[in-house]
CSV table of C-alpha atoms and ligand atoms in Angstrom, one decimal:
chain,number,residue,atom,x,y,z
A,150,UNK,CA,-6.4,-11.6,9.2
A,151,UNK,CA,-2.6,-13.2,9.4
A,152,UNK,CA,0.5,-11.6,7.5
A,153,UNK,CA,2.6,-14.8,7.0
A,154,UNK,CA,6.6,-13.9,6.1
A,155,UNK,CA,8.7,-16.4,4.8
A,156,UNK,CA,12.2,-16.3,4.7
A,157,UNK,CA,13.8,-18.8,2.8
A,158,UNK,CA,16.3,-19.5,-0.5
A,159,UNK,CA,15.7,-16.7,-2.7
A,160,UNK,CA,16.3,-20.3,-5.5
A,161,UNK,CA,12.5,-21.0,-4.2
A,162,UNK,CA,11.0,-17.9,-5.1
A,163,UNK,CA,9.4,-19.0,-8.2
A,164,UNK,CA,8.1,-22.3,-6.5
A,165,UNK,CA,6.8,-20.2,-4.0
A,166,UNK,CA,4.8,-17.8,-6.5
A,167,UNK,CA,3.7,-20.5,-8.6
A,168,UNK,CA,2.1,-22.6,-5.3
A,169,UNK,CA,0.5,-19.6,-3.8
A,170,UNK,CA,-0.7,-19.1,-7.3
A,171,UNK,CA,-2.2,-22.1,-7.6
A,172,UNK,CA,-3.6,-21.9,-4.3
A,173,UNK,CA,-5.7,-18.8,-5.0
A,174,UNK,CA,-3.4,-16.1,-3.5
A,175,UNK,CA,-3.6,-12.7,-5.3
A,176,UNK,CA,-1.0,-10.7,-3.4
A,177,UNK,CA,2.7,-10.5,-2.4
A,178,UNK,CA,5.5,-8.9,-1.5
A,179,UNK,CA,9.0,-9.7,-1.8
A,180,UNK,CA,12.6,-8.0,0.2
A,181,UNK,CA,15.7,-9.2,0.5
A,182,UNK,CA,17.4,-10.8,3.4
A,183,UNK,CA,20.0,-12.8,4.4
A,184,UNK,CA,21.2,-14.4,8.1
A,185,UNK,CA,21.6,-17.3,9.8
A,186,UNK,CA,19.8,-20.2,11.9
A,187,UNK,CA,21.1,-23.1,14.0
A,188,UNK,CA,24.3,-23.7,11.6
A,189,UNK,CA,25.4,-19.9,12.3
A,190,UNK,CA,26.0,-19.4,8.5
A,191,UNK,CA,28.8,-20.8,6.7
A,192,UNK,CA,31.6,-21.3,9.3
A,193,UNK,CA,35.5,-21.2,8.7
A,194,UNK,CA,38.6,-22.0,10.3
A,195,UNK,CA,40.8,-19.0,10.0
A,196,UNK,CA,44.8,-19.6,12.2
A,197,UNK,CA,42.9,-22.0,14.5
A,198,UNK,CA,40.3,-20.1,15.1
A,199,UNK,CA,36.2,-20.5,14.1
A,200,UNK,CA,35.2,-17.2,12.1
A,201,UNK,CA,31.1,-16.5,10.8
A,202,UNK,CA,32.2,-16.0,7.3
A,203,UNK,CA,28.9,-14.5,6.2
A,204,UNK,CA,25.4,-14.2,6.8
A,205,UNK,CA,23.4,-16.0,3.8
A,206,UNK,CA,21.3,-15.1,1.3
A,207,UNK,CA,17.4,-15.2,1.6
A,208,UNK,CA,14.1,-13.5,0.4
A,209,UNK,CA,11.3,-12.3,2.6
A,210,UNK,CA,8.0,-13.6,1.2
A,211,UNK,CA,5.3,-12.0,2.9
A,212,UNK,CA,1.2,-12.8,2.8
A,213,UNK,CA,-1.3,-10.9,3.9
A,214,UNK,CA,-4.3,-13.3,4.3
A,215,UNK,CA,-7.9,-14.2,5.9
A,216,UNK,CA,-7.6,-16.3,9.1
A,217,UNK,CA,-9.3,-19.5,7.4
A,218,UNK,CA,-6.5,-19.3,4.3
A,219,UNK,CA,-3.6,-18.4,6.7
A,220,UNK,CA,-2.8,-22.5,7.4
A,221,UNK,CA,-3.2,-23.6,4.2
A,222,UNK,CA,-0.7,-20.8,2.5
A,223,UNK,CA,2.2,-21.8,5.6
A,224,UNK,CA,1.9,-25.5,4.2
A,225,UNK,CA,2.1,-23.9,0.3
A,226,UNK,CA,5.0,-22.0,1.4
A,227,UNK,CA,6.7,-25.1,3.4
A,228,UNK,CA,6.1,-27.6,0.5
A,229,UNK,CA,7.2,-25.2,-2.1
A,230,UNK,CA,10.2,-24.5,-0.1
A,231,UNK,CA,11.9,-27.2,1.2
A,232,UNK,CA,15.0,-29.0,-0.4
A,233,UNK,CA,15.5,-31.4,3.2
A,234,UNK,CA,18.8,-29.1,3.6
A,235,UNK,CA,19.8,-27.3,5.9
A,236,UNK,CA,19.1,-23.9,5.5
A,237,UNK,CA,15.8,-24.1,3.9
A,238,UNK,CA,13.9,-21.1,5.8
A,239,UNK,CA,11.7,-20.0,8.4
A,240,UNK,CA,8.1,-19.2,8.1
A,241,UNK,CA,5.9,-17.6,11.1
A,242,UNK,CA,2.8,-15.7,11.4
A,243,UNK,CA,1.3,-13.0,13.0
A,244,UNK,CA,-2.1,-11.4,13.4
A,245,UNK,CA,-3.3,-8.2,11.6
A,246,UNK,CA,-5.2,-5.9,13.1
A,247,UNK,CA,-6.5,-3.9,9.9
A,248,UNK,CA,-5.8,-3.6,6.5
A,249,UNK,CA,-6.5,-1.4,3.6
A,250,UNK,CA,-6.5,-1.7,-0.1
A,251,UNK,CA,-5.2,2.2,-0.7
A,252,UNK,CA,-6.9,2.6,-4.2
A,253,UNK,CA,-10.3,1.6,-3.3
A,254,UNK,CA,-9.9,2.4,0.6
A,255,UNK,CA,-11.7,-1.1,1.6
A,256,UNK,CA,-10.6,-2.7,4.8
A,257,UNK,CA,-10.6,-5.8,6.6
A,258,UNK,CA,-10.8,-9.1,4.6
A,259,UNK,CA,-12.1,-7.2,1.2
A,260,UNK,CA,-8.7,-5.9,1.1
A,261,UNK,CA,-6.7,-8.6,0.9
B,48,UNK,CA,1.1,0.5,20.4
B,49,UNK,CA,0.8,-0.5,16.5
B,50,UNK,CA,2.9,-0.8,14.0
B,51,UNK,CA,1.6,0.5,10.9
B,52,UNK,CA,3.0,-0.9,7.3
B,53,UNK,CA,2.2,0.3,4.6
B,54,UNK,CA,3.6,-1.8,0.9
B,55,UNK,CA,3.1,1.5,-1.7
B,56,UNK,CA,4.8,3.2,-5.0
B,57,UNK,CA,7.9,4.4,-4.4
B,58,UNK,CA,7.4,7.9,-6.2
B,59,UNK,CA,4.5,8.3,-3.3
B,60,UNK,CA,7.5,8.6,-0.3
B,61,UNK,CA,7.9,11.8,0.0
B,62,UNK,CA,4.0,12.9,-0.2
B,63,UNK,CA,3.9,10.4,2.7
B,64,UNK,CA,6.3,11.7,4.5
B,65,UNK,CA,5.3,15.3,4.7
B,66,UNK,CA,1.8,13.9,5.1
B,67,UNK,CA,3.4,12.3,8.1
B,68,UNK,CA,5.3,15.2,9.3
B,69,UNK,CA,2.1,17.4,9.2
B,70,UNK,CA,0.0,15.0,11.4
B,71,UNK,CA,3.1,15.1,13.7
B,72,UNK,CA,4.6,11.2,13.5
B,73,UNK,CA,8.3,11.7,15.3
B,74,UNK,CA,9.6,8.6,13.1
B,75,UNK,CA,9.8,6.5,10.0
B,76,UNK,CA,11.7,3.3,9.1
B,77,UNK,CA,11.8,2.8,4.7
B,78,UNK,CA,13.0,0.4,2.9
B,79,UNK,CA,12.7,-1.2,-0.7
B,80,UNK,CA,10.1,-4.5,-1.6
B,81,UNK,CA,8.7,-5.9,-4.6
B,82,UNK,CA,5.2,-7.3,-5.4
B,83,UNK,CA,2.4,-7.9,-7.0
B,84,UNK,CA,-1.9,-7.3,-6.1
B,85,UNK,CA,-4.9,-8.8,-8.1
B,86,UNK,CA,-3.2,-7.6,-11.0
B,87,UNK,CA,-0.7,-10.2,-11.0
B,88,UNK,CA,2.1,-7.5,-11.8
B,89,UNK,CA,2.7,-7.2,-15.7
B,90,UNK,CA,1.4,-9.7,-17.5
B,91,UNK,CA,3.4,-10.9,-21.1
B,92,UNK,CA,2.4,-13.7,-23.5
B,93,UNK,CA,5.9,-15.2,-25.1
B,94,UNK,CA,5.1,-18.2,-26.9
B,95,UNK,CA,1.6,-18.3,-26.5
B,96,UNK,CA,2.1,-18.7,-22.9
B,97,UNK,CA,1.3,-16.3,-20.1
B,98,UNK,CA,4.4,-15.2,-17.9
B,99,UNK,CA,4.9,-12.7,-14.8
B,100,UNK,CA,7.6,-10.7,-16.3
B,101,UNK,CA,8.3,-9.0,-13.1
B,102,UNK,CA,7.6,-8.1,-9.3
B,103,UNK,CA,6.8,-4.3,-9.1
B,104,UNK,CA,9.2,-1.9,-7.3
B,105,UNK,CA,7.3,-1.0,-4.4
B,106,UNK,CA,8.5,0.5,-0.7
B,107,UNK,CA,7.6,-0.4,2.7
B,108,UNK,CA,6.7,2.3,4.9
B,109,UNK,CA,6.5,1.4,8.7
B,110,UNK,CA,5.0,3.9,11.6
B,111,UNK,CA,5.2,2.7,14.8
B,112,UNK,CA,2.3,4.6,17.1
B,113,UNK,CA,0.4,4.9,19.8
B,114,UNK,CA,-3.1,2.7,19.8
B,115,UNK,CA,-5.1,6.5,19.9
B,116,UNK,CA,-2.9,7.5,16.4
B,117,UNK,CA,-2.9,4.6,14.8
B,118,UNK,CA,-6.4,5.1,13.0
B,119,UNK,CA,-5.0,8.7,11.8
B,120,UNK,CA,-2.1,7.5,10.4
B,121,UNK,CA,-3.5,4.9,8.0
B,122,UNK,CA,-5.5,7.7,6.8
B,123,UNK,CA,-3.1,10.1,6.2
B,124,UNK,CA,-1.0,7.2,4.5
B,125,UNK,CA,-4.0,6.3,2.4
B,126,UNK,CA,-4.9,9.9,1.3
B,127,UNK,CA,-1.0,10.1,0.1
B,128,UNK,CA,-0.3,7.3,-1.3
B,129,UNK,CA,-3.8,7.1,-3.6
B,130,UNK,CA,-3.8,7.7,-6.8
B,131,UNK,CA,-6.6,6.0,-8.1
B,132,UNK,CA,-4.7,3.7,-10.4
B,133,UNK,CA,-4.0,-0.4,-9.9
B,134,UNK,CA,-0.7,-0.5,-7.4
B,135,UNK,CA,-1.1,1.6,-5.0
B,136,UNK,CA,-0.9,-0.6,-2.1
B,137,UNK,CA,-2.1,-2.3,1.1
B,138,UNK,CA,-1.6,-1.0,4.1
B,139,UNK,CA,-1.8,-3.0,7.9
B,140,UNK,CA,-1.7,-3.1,11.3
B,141,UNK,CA,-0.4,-5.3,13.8
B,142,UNK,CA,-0.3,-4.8,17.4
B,143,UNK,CA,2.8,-4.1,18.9
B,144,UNK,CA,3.8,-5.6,22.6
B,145,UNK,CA,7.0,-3.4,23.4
B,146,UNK,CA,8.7,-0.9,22.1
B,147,UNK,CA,12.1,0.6,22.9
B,148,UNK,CA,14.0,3.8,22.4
B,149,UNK,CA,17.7,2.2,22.7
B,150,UNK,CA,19.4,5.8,23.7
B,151,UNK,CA,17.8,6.2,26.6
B,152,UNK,CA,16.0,2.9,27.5
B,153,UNK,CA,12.6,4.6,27.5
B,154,UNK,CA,9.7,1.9,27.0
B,155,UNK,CA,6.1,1.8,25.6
B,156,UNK,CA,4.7,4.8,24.5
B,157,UNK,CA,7.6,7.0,25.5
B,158,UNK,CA,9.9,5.4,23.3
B,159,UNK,CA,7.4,6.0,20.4
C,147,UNK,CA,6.8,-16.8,20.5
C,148,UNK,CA,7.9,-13.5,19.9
C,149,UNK,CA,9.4,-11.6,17.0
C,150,UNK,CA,11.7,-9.0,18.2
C,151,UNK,CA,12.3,-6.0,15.7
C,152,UNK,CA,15.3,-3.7,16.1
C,153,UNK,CA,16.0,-0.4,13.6
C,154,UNK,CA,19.5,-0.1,14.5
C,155,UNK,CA,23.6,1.7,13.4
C,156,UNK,CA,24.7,-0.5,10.6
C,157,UNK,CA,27.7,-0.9,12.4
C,158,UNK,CA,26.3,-2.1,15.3
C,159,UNK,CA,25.5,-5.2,13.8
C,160,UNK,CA,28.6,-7.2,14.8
C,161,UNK,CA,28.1,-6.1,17.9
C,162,UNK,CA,24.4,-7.3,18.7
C,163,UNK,CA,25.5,-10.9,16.5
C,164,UNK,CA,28.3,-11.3,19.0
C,165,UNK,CA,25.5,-10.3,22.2
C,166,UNK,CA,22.8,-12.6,20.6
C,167,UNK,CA,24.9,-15.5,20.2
C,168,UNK,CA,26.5,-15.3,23.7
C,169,UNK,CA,22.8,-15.4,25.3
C,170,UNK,CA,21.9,-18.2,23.0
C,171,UNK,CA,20.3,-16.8,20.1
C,172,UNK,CA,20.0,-19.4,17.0
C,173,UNK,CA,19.5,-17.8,14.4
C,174,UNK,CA,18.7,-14.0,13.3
C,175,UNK,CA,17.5,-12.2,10.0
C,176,UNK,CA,19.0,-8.8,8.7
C,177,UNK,CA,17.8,-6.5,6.2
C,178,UNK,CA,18.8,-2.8,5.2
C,179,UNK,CA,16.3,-0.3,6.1
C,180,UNK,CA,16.4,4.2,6.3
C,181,UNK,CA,14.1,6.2,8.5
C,182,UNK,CA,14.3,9.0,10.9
C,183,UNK,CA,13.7,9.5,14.5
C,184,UNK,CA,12.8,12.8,16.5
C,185,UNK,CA,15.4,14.5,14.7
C,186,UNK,CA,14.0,13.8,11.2
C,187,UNK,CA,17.4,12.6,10.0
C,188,UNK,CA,20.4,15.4,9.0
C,189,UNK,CA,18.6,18.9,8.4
C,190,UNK,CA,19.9,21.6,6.2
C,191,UNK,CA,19.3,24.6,5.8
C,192,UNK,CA,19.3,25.9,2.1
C,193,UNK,CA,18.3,29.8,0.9
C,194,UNK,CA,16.7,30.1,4.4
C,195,UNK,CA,14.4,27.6,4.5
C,196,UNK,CA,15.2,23.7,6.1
C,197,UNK,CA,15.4,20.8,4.1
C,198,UNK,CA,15.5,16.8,5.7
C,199,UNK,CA,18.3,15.9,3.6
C,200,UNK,CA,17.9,12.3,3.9
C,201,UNK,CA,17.0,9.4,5.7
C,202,UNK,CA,19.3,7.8,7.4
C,203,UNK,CA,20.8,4.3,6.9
C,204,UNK,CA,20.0,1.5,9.4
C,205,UNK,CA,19.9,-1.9,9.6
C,206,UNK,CA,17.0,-3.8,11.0
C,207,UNK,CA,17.6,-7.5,12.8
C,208,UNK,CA,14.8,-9.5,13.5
C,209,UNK,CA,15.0,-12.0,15.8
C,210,UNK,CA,11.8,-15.2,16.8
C,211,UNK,CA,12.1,-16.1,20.1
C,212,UNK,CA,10.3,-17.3,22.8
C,213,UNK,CA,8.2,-15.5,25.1
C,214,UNK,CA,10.6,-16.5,27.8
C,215,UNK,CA,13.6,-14.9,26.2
C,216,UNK,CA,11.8,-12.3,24.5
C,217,UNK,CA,12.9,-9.5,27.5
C,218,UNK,CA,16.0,-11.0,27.8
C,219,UNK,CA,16.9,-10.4,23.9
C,220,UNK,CA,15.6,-6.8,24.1
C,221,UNK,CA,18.3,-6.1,27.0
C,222,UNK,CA,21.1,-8.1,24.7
C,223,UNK,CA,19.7,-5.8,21.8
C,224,UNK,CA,19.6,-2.7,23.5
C,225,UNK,CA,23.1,-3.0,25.5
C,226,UNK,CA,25.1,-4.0,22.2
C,227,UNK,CA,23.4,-1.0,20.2
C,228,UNK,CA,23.6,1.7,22.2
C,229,UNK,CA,26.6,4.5,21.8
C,230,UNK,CA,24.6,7.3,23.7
C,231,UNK,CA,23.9,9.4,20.8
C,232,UNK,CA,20.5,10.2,18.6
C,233,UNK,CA,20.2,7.5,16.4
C,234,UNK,CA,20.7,5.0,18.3
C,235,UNK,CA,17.4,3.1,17.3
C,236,UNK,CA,14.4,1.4,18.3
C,237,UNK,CA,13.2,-2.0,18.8
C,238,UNK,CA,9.6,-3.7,19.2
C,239,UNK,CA,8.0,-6.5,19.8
C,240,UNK,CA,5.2,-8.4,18.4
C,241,UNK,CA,3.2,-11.8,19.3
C,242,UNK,CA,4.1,-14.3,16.7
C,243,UNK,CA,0.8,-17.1,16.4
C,244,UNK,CA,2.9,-19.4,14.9
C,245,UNK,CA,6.3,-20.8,13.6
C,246,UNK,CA,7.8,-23.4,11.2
C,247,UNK,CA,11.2,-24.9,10.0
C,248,UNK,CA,10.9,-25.1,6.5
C,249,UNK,CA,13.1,-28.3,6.9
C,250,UNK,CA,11.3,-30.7,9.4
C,251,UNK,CA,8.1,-29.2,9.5
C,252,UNK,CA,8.9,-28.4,13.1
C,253,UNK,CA,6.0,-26.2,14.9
C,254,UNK,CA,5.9,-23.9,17.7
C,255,UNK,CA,8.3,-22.9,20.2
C,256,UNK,CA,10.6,-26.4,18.5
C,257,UNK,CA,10.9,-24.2,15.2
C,258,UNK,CA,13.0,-21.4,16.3
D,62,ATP,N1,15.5,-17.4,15.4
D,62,ATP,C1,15.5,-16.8,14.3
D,62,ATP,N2,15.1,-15.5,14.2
D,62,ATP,C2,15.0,-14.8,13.1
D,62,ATP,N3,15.3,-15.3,11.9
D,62,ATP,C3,15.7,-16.6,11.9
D,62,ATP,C4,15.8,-17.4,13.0
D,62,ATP,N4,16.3,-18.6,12.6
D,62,ATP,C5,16.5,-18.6,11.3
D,62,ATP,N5,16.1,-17.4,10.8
D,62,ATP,C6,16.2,-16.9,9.4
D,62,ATP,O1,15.8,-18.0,8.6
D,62,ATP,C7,16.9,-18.3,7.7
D,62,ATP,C8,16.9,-19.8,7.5
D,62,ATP,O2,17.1,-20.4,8.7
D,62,ATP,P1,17.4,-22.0,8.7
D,62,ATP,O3,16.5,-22.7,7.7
D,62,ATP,O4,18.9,-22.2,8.6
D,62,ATP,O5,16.9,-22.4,10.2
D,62,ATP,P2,17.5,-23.6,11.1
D,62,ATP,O6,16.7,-23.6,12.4
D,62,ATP,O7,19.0,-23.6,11.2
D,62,ATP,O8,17.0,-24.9,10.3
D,62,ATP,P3,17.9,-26.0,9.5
D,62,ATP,O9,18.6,-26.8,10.5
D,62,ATP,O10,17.0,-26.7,8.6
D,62,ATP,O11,18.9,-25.1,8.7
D,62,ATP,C9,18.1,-17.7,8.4
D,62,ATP,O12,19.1,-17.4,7.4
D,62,ATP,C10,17.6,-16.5,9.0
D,62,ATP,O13,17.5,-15.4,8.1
D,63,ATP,N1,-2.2,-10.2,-0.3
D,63,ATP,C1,-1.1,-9.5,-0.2
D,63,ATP,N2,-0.1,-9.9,0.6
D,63,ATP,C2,1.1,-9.3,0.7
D,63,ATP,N3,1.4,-8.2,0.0
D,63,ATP,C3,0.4,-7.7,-0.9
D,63,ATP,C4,-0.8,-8.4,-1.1
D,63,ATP,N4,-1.5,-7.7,-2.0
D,63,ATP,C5,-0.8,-6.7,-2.4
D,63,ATP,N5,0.4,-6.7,-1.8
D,63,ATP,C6,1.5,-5.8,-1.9
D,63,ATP,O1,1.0,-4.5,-2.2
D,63,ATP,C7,1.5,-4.0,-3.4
D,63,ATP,C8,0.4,-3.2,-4.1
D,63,ATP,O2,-0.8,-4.0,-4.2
D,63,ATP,P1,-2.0,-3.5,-5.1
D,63,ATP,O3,-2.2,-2.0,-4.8
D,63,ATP,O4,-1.7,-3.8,-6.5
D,63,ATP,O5,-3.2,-4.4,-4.5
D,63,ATP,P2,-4.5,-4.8,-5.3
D,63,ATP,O6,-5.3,-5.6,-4.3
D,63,ATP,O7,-4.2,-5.4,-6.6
D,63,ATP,O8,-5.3,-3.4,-5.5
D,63,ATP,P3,-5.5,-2.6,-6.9
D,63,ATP,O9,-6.6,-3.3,-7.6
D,63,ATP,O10,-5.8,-1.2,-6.5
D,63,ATP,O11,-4.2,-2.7,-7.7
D,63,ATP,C9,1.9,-5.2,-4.2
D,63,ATP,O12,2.9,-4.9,-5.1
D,63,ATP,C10,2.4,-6.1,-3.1
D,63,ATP,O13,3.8,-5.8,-2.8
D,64,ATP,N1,8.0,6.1,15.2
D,64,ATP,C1,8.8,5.4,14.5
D,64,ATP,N2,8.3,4.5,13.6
D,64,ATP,C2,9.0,3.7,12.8
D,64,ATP,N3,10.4,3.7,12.8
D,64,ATP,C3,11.0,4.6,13.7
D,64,ATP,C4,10.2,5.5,14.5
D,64,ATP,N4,11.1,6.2,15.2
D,64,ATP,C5,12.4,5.8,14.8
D,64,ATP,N5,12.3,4.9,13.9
D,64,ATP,C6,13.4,4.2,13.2
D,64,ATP,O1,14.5,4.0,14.1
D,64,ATP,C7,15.6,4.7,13.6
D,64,ATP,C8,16.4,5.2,14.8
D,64,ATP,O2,15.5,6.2,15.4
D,64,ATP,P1,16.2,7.1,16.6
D,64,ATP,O3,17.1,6.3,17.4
D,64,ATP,O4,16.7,8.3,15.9
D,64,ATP,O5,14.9,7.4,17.4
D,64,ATP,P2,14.6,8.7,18.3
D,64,ATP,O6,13.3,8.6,19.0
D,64,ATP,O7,14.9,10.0,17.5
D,64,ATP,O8,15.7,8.6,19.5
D,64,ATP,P3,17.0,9.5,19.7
D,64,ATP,O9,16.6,10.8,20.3
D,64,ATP,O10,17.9,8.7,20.6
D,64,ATP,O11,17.7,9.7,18.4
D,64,ATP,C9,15.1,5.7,12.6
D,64,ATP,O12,16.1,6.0,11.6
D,64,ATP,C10,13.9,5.0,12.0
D,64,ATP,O13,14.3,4.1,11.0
D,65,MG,MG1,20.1,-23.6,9.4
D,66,MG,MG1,-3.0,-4.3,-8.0
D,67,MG,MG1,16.7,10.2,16.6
């Protein structure tokens, strides 16, 4: 199993949902967020000097998902979430060891 | 090491917690998410159409332990947080390379 | 790659930004988060009996890296956070399979 989080414009939200919808998915969870990547956030000139105004806005998307679906659902996420500006988001995965469903107490890929 | 996360109803916290406490976990991190499971959240028809009204307030729950605990602790988690109706949660584990108590610099499973 | 995790003093924050960016750092995420540690938050004692107030507020910054920088970003993390008093927080570390920017499409280590 993979948990894949996303952290991207919390705009894309609902184009996330509705790909990973579409794809089959039947789980996720959402938190805010914000920061920064290679741009350092919105950058201003204050008496000659460069300040990090703030750190931005974003929604962590998270999917926990089988090993064979984990690919597919990074390229759902990507294409649902990309404008081609900067800023767009980050996605990574990383392997789960075990998971439960609490109400029924299943584990491993019945869980999901 | 693992990290344990558990995705669960927010009203479900402090049964978890003294669940916790009584099994003898030395530390908790909280914080607030939203989702949906196989429900699909609520469910509203407006217009004839079919429309997510909402992501349900949920809370993540994260334990970080020792590889020997880890199995105990989604148990206890699980017996707290079960209620036997839809939303209850999903619970995982990932395994977790190092770990750090930042007072005194301790590492691996001292620091848990 | 490598996802570093710290549970740190909200006002720490500036602190670590400033560390993180001097070693390199591209980008970072931050999200609020509570918990406790060995001291299970503030305790109170009320008509005899103790009471865990609350938990406590922390911040948690997440940073990808690579497995190269990985230790050095735990010492940045660790040296910035730390005031010598409980509370100070933890950080871990996971393996991350796999990476993207949202933006190019970018894989790998080339994503962070
Ligand atoms: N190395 C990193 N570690 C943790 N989070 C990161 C990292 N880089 C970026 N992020 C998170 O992802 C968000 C979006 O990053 P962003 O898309 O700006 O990355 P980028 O590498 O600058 O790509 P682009 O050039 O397309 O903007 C940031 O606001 C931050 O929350
Ligand atoms: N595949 C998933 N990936 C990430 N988060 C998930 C996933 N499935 C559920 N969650 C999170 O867990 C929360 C609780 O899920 P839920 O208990 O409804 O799961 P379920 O599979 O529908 O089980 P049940 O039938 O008992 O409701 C969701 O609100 C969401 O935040
Ligand atoms: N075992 C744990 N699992 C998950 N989160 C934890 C754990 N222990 C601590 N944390 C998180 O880290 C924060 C800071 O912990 P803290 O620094 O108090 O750890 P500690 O072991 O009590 O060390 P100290 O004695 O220096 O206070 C907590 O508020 C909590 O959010
Ligand atoms: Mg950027
Ligand atoms: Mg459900
Ligand atoms: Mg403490």
């Amino acid at each position: 199993m993979k948990l894949i989080t996303a952290i991207v414009r919390p705009e894309k939200l609902e184009a996330i949902r509705e790909g990973l919808e579409s794809y089959g998915v039947q789980g996720l969870t959402v938190s805010s967020a914000s920061g920064y990547g290679r741009q350092r956030g919105y950058t201003e000139v204050y008496r000659g000097a460069e300040y990090n105004v703030d750190l931005l806005p974003k929604i962590r998307v998270e999917v926990l998902a089988t090993d064979e679906q984990a690919d597919d659902i990074l390229d759902v996420i990507i294409a649902s979430s990309n404008t081609g500006r900067a800023g767009d988001g980050k996605v990574w995965t990383v392997d789960v060891f075990e998971a439960v469903r609490v109400r029924t107490g299943e584990r491993g890929v019945a869980a999901i």
